[in-house]
Amino acid sequence: MYNLIMVRYSEIALKGKNRSFFEKILISNIKHSLKGLENYRVLKEHGRVYVEFEPKDYEEVIVRVKKIFGIVSLSPVVRVANDMDEIYKVSLIQAKKVLENNKYKTFKIEARRGNKSFEYKSPEIARMVGGYILSNIDELNVDVHNPDFSVNVEVRNSTYVFTEKIDCFGGMPYRSAGKAMLLLSGGIDSPVAGFLMGKRGLEIEAVHYHSYPFTSERAKEKVMDLAKILSKYFGRLRIHSINILEIQKQINENCPSEEMTILSRVFMMKLAEKLAEKNSCKALVTGESLGQVASQTIEGLNVTNSSVKLPVFRPLIAMDKIEIIRVAENIGSFETSILPFEDCCTVFLPDRVVTKPKLEKIERSLSLLDVEKLIDDALENIETQIFHPEDL
C-alpha cells in the first residue's frame, strides 16, 4: 500500500514571480482537506507537491486531494534514493504490479532528471531501467509510441517511481482570486456555476431565496443539500437564506403581471449585491445561460446587469443544457437538483412573461414599489448556515 502521492499543477507554474503565492494557498488547501487524518505531511519540491500519510489512509487521501482545485493530476509514488540499483528494483516491482491485473504486452519508461547532478541523463535512465525490466519479465516488449503502460522515473532530491496518473479538476487554488456571492437555487445550473468559478480560484459564498410558506421547507432543504455537496470542493460553504415572499406580493399587486419574473430577478440581484458588499464579496455569480429561460435573453440580462454595480460572472452563458448536466453529474449535484420541489420563481408565475424587457419599462415598474424598504425588510430576517464536507 502506498504512503506517498505526487501532486502536479500546471497553470500555477506560469505565474512567474507570483507563483509562490498560489503554491502557498494550494498547500494550505491540501492540508485543510486532510484534517482529521493522522501523521500526514505536505512537502514542496521543484514544481511538485508531495503528500505523505499513513498507508491505511491511502484511499481517503486520494478522494480528498483529487477534489482540490489547482491540481491537474496526482500519482501514487514510491520514493527511493538516487541510486540505480534501488531504481531498478522498485521499477521492476511497479511493472510486475501492473501486470498482475492486466494482460499487457508492451511498456515504456518515461524518465525525467530534475536533479542535474545525477550521473545519468533522462534517455540513459530510460534505456537502463527498460533493459532491466525486459531482462526480468518474459514476453514483455518496449513500444515507445503506443505502450500498454508506462513506468515513470523522476529523479529529483530523491527518485520517484510510479505507473498511475489520476486526472484532477485543474484550475486555480480555491481562495486565490477573491470572493464572490453565488445566487444558488435548487436547479441544475447554479451549483455548476458555483463549482466552475470556485475552480477558477474564487472563494464562494451563497445566497438562496425562498417564498415560505408558499414554498416548502423541503424545497429549502434541497438547496442546503446542494450547498453541502459544493462544500466538498470548497472546504466549507457559507449560505444565506432570504424570504422574498413579501417582495413578490408587492410586485404582483402593483406591477404588470408579465414582468413578475424579471422584476423578481432584479430584486434577487439587488439583495445579492447588498449581501455581497456586507461580506466583502467583489462580484456576483449566477447560473444563467443565454436563451435558456425568459429572464435569460440578452434584453433580460441587460436589465439585471443594470440593477447592480458589482461585476456579474456567468460561467454557463455559452453552455447548452447537455454540457451543464454533464458537469452536474460529474460533481455529484445532478441527482439532488432534479428532485421535484418547487422554488420561489414559480410563485405568482403569470401565463405570459416578458422575454424582451425594456429597461425604461422595468424602471417605471420599480418606481411603483418602495424598493429600498422591501430590500431592507427582506435582509432583516436573513438566516445563515455554514456547511463542511463532513456534513454530507
Coordinates of C-alpha atoms in Angstrom, one line a residue:
M1 CA 0.0 0.0 0.0
Y2 CA 1.3 3.5 -0.9
N3 CA 2.1 6.1 1.7
L4 CA 3.0 9.0 -0.7
I5 CA 1.4 10.8 -3.6
M6 CA 2.9 13.3 -6.1
V7 CA 0.7 16.3 -6.8
R8 CA 1.1 18.2 -10.1
Y9 CA -0.1 21.6 -11.0
S10 CA 0.1 23.3 -14.4
E11 CA -1.3 26.8 -14.6
I12 CA 0.3 27.9 -11.3
A13 CA 3.7 27.2 -12.9
L14 CA 3.0 30.1 -15.4
K15 CA 2.6 32.7 -12.6
G16 CA 6.2 33.9 -12.6
K17 CA 7.0 36.0 -9.5
N18 CA 3.5 35.3 -8.1
R19 CA 3.9 31.6 -8.2
S20 CA 4.8 31.2 -4.5
F21 CA 1.6 33.0 -3.6
F22 CA -0.5 30.4 -5.4
E23 CA 1.6 27.5 -4.2
K24 CA 1.1 28.5 -0.6
I25 CA -2.6 28.6 -1.0
L26 CA -2.7 25.3 -2.7
I27 CA -0.6 23.7 0.1
S28 CA -2.9 25.3 2.7
N29 CA -5.9 23.8 0.9
I30 CA -4.4 20.4 0.8
K31 CA -3.6 20.5 4.5
H32 CA -7.2 21.7 5.2
S33 CA -8.6 18.8 3.2
L34 CA -6.6 16.3 5.2
K35 CA -7.8 17.5 8.6
G36 CA -8.8 14.6 10.8
L37 CA -6.2 12.2 9.4
E38 CA -3.1 11.3 11.5
N39 CA 0.5 11.8 10.7
Y40 CA 0.3 13.4 7.3
R41 CA 2.8 15.8 5.8
V42 CA 2.7 18.1 2.8
L43 CA 6.0 18.9 1.2
K44 CA 7.0 21.0 -1.9
E45 CA 10.0 20.2 -4.1
H46 CA 10.9 21.6 -7.5
G47 CA 7.4 22.2 -9.0
R48 CA 5.8 19.3 -7.3
V49 CA 3.9 18.8 -4.0
Y50 CA 4.1 15.6 -2.1
V51 CA 1.7 14.3 0.5
E52 CA 2.9 11.7 3.0
F53 CA 0.4 9.7 5.0
E54 CA -0.3 6.5 6.9
P55 CA -0.8 3.6 4.4
K56 CA -4.2 2.9 5.9
D57 CA -5.4 6.3 4.8
Y58 CA -4.4 5.8 1.1
E59 CA -7.9 5.7 -0.5
E60 CA -9.2 8.5 1.7
V61 CA -6.3 10.8 0.8
I62 CA -6.8 10.2 -2.9
V63 CA -10.6 11.0 -2.6
R64 CA -9.9 14.2 -0.7
V65 CA -6.9 15.6 -2.6
K66 CA -8.4 14.8 -6.0
K67 CA -11.2 17.4 -5.4
I68 CA -8.8 20.3 -4.7
F69 CA -8.8 23.0 -7.4
G70 CA -5.4 23.8 -8.9
I71 CA -4.2 20.2 -9.0
V72 CA -4.1 18.8 -12.6
S73 CA -3.2 15.3 -11.7
L74 CA -1.7 13.1 -9.0
S75 CA 0.2 9.8 -8.8
P76 CA 0.8 7.3 -6.0
V77 CA 4.6 7.0 -5.9
V78 CA 7.4 5.0 -4.4
R79 CA 10.3 7.1 -3.2
V80 CA 13.9 5.7 -3.3
A81 CA 17.4 7.1 -3.1
N82 CA 19.1 8.4 -6.2
D83 CA 20.7 5.0 -6.7
M84 CA 20.3 3.0 -9.9
D85 CA 20.1 -0.4 -8.1
E86 CA 17.3 1.0 -6.0
I87 CA 15.6 2.4 -9.1
Y88 CA 15.9 -0.9 -10.9
K89 CA 14.4 -2.8 -8.0
V90 CA 11.4 -0.5 -7.5
S91 CA 10.7 -0.1 -11.2
L92 CA 10.5 -3.8 -11.7
I93 CA 8.2 -4.2 -8.7
Q94 CA 5.9 -1.5 -10.1
A95 CA 5.9 -3.1 -13.6
K96 CA 5.0 -6.5 -12.1
K97 CA 2.2 -5.0 -10.0
V98 CA 0.6 -3.5 -13.2
L99 CA 0.9 -6.9 -15.0
E100 CA -0.8 -8.7 -12.1
N101 CA -4.1 -7.3 -13.1
N102 CA -3.6 -6.6 -16.8
K103 CA -2.6 -8.7 -19.8
Y104 CA -0.3 -6.0 -21.2
K105 CA 2.3 -6.8 -23.8
T106 CA 4.2 -3.5 -24.2
F107 CA 5.6 -0.8 -21.9
K108 CA 7.7 2.3 -22.0
I109 CA 10.0 4.1 -19.5
E110 CA 9.3 7.8 -19.0
A111 CA 12.4 9.2 -17.3
R112 CA 12.8 12.8 -16.1
R113 CA 16.0 14.1 -14.5
G114 CA 15.1 17.1 -12.5
N115 CA 18.3 16.8 -10.4
K116 CA 21.1 17.7 -12.9
S117 CA 23.8 16.4 -10.6
F118 CA 22.6 12.8 -11.1
E119 CA 25.1 11.0 -13.2
Y120 CA 22.8 9.7 -15.9
K121 CA 20.7 11.8 -18.2
S122 CA 17.0 11.1 -18.9
P123 CA 17.4 9.0 -22.1
E124 CA 20.1 6.9 -20.3
I125 CA 17.9 6.3 -17.3
A126 CA 15.0 5.2 -19.6
R127 CA 17.2 2.9 -21.6
M128 CA 18.9 1.3 -18.5
V129 CA 15.7 0.8 -16.5
G130 CA 13.8 -0.5 -19.6
G131 CA 16.6 -3.0 -20.2
Y132 CA 16.5 -4.2 -16.6
I133 CA 12.7 -4.8 -16.8
L134 CA 13.0 -6.6 -20.1
S135 CA 15.6 -8.9 -18.7
N136 CA 13.4 -9.9 -15.8
I137 CA 9.9 -10.2 -17.3
D138 CA 9.3 -12.6 -20.2
E139 CA 7.0 -11.8 -23.2
L140 CA 7.1 -8.0 -22.5
N141 CA 8.3 -5.6 -25.2
V142 CA 9.1 -1.9 -25.5
D143 CA 6.8 0.3 -27.5
V144 CA 7.8 4.0 -27.2
H145 CA 4.9 5.3 -29.3
N146 CA 1.8 3.4 -28.1
P147 CA 2.7 1.4 -25.0
D148 CA 0.1 -0.5 -22.9
F149 CA 1.5 1.1 -19.8
S150 CA 4.4 3.3 -18.7
V151 CA 6.8 3.2 -15.8
N152 CA 7.7 6.8 -14.8
V153 CA 11.0 7.6 -13.1
E154 CA 11.6 11.1 -11.8
V155 CA 15.0 11.9 -10.4
R156 CA 14.9 14.9 -8.0
N157 CA 16.4 15.2 -4.5
S158 CA 15.1 11.6 -4.3
T159 CA 13.8 9.4 -7.1
Y160 CA 10.0 8.8 -7.5
V161 CA 8.7 5.8 -9.4
F162 CA 5.1 5.4 -10.5
T163 CA 2.8 3.9 -13.1
E164 CA -0.5 5.6 -12.5
K165 CA -1.6 9.2 -13.2
I166 CA -5.0 10.2 -11.8
D167 CA -6.6 13.3 -13.5
C168 CA -8.0 16.0 -11.3
F169 CA -10.0 19.2 -11.9
G170 CA -7.1 21.6 -12.6
G171 CA -7.9 25.3 -12.4
M172 CA -6.5 27.6 -9.8
P173 CA -6.3 27.2 -6.0
Y174 CA -9.6 28.0 -4.2
R175 CA -9.5 31.4 -2.4
S176 CA -6.7 32.7 -4.7
A177 CA -8.9 35.1 -6.7
G178 CA -11.0 36.9 -4.2
K179 CA -14.6 36.2 -3.0
A180 CA -18.0 36.3 -4.8
M181 CA -21.6 35.8 -3.9
L182 CA -23.3 32.9 -5.7
L183 CA -27.1 33.1 -6.3
L184 CA -27.9 29.4 -5.5
S185 CA -31.2 27.9 -6.4
G186 CA -32.4 24.3 -6.3
G187 CA -31.9 23.8 -10.0
I188 CA -29.2 22.2 -12.1
D189 CA -27.4 25.4 -13.2
S190 CA -26.4 27.5 -10.3
P191 CA -24.4 24.7 -8.4
V192 CA -22.5 24.1 -11.6
A193 CA -21.8 27.9 -11.9
G194 CA -20.5 28.0 -8.3
F195 CA -18.3 25.0 -8.9
L196 CA -16.8 26.4 -12.1
M197 CA -16.0 29.8 -10.5
G198 CA -14.6 28.0 -7.4
K199 CA -12.4 26.1 -9.8
R200 CA -11.0 29.4 -11.1
G201 CA -9.9 30.3 -7.6
L202 CA -12.9 32.4 -6.4
E203 CA -14.0 31.9 -2.8
I204 CA -17.7 31.3 -2.9
E205 CA -20.4 32.5 -0.5
A206 CA -24.0 31.7 -1.5
V207 CA -27.5 33.3 -1.1
H208 CA -30.7 31.3 -1.6
Y209 CA -34.2 32.8 -2.0
H210 CA -37.4 31.2 -0.9
S211 CA -41.1 32.1 -0.5
Y212 CA -42.1 30.2 2.6
P213 CA -44.8 29.2 3.3
F214 CA -45.7 29.4 -0.4
T215 CA -42.6 27.2 -1.0
S216 CA -42.0 24.2 1.3
E217 CA -39.3 23.5 3.9
R218 CA -38.3 20.5 1.8
A219 CA -37.5 22.8 -1.2
K220 CA -35.2 24.9 1.1
E221 CA -33.6 21.7 2.4
K222 CA -32.9 20.7 -1.1
V223 CA -30.8 23.8 -1.6
M224 CA -29.0 23.2 1.6
D225 CA -28.1 19.7 0.4
L226 CA -26.7 21.3 -2.8
A227 CA -24.6 23.6 -0.6
K228 CA -23.3 20.6 1.3
I229 CA -22.2 19.0 -2.0
L230 CA -20.4 22.1 -3.0
S231 CA -18.6 22.3 0.3
K232 CA -16.8 19.1 -0.7
Y233 CA -14.9 21.2 -3.2
F234 CA -14.7 24.4 -1.3
G235 CA -13.8 23.0 2.1
R236 CA -16.7 25.0 3.6
L237 CA -19.6 27.0 2.3
R238 CA -21.5 29.8 4.0
I239 CA -25.1 30.2 2.7
H240 CA -27.7 32.8 3.4
S241 CA -31.4 32.2 3.1
I242 CA -33.8 35.1 2.4
N243 CA -37.6 35.0 2.2
I244 CA -38.8 37.2 -0.7
L245 CA -42.5 36.4 -0.5
E246 CA -43.4 40.0 0.6
I247 CA -41.4 41.4 -2.4
Q248 CA -43.3 39.0 -4.8
K249 CA -46.6 40.0 -3.3
Q250 CA -45.8 43.7 -3.8
I251 CA -44.8 43.1 -7.4
N252 CA -48.0 41.0 -8.0
E253 CA -50.2 43.7 -6.6
N254 CA -48.5 46.8 -8.2
C255 CA -46.7 45.8 -11.4
P256 CA -47.7 44.3 -14.8
S257 CA -48.1 40.6 -14.3
E258 CA -45.9 39.7 -17.3
E259 CA -42.9 41.4 -15.5
M260 CA -43.1 39.2 -12.4
T261 CA -40.1 37.0 -13.4
I262 CA -37.8 39.8 -14.5
L263 CA -38.7 42.1 -11.6
S264 CA -38.2 39.2 -9.1
R265 CA -34.8 38.7 -10.7
V266 CA -33.9 42.3 -10.3
F267 CA -34.7 42.2 -6.6
M268 CA -32.6 39.0 -6.2
M269 CA -29.7 40.7 -7.8
K270 CA -30.1 43.8 -5.6
L271 CA -30.3 41.7 -2.5
A272 CA -27.3 39.6 -3.5
E273 CA -25.3 42.8 -4.1
K274 CA -26.1 44.2 -0.7
L275 CA -25.2 41.0 0.9
A276 CA -22.0 40.7 -1.1
E277 CA -20.9 44.2 -0.1
K278 CA -21.5 43.4 3.6
N279 CA -19.5 40.2 3.3
S280 CA -16.5 41.5 1.3
C281 CA -17.6 39.8 -2.0
K282 CA -16.3 41.6 -5.1
A283 CA -18.7 40.0 -7.7
L284 CA -21.9 38.1 -8.2
V285 CA -22.1 34.6 -9.7
T286 CA -25.2 33.3 -11.5
G287 CA -26.1 30.1 -13.4
E288 CA -27.6 31.9 -16.3
S289 CA -27.3 30.5 -19.8
L290 CA -28.2 32.7 -22.8
G291 CA -31.7 31.9 -24.0
Q292 CA -32.4 29.2 -21.6
V293 CA -35.5 30.8 -19.9
A294 CA -37.5 34.0 -20.1
S295 CA -35.2 36.1 -17.9
Q296 CA -32.0 34.9 -19.7
T297 CA -32.4 36.7 -23.0
I298 CA -29.9 39.4 -23.9
E299 CA -32.6 42.0 -23.0
G300 CA -33.3 40.3 -19.7
L301 CA -29.6 40.1 -18.8
N302 CA -29.2 43.8 -19.7
V303 CA -31.9 44.6 -17.2
T304 CA -30.5 42.5 -14.4
N305 CA -27.0 43.9 -15.1
S306 CA -28.3 47.4 -14.9
S307 CA -29.8 46.7 -11.4
V308 CA -26.3 46.2 -9.8
K309 CA -22.9 47.7 -9.9
L310 CA -20.8 44.7 -9.0
P311 CA -19.5 42.6 -11.9
V312 CA -21.7 39.5 -12.6
F313 CA -19.9 36.3 -13.6
R314 CA -21.9 33.9 -15.7
P315 CA -19.7 30.9 -16.4
L316 CA -22.6 28.9 -18.1
I317 CA -23.6 31.7 -20.5
A318 CA -22.4 29.8 -23.6
M319 CA -23.1 26.3 -22.4
D320 CA -26.1 24.2 -23.6
K321 CA -28.1 22.1 -21.1
I322 CA -26.4 18.9 -22.0
E323 CA -23.0 20.3 -21.2
I324 CA -24.3 21.7 -17.9
I325 CA -25.8 18.4 -16.9
R326 CA -22.6 16.6 -17.7
V327 CA -20.7 18.8 -15.2
A328 CA -23.5 18.5 -12.7
E329 CA -23.3 14.7 -12.9
N330 CA -19.5 14.8 -12.6
I331 CA -19.6 16.9 -9.4
G332 CA -22.5 14.9 -7.9
S333 CA -25.1 17.6 -7.8
F334 CA -27.4 16.4 -10.6
E335 CA -29.5 13.8 -8.7
T336 CA -30.3 16.4 -5.9
S337 CA -31.0 19.2 -8.4
I338 CA -33.7 17.2 -10.2
L339 CA -35.7 16.4 -7.1
P340 CA -39.2 17.7 -7.7
F341 CA -39.6 20.5 -5.2
E342 CA -40.9 23.9 -6.2
D343 CA -38.8 27.1 -6.0
C344 CA -39.6 30.8 -5.4
C345 CA -39.6 31.5 -9.2
T346 CA -42.9 29.6 -9.6
V347 CA -44.8 31.8 -7.1
F348 CA -47.2 34.2 -8.8
L349 CA -46.0 32.9 -12.2
P350 CA -48.2 34.5 -14.9
D351 CA -49.4 32.8 -18.0
R352 CA -47.3 35.0 -20.1
V353 CA -43.9 36.6 -19.2
V354 CA -42.0 39.3 -21.0
T355 CA -38.9 37.9 -22.7
K356 CA -37.5 41.1 -24.2
P357 CA -37.9 43.6 -21.3
K358 CA -37.1 47.2 -21.9
L359 CA -35.1 48.8 -19.2
E360 CA -37.2 52.0 -19.0
K361 CA -40.4 50.0 -18.5
I362 CA -38.8 47.9 -15.8
E363 CA -37.5 51.1 -14.0
R364 CA -41.0 52.5 -14.3
S365 CA -42.5 49.4 -12.6
L366 CA -39.8 49.6 -9.9
S367 CA -40.8 53.2 -9.2
L368 CA -44.2 51.9 -8.1
L369 CA -42.5 50.0 -5.3
D370 CA -40.6 51.0 -2.2
V371 CA -37.6 49.2 -3.4
E372 CA -35.2 50.1 -0.6
K373 CA -37.7 49.3 2.2
L374 CA -38.5 45.9 0.6
I375 CA -34.8 45.0 0.4
D376 CA -34.0 46.2 3.9
D377 CA -37.0 44.3 5.3
A378 CA -36.0 41.1 3.5
L379 CA -32.5 41.4 4.8
E380 CA -33.7 41.7 8.4
N381 CA -34.8 38.1 8.6
I382 CA -31.9 36.5 6.9
E383 CA -30.7 33.1 8.0
T384 CA -27.1 32.0 7.7
Q385 CA -25.6 28.5 7.8
I386 CA -22.1 27.1 7.2
F387 CA -21.6 23.7 5.8
H388 CA -18.5 21.5 5.7
P389 CA -17.7 18.3 3.8
E390 CA -18.3 16.2 6.8
D391 CA -21.9 17.4 6.9
L392 CA -22.8 15.3 3.9

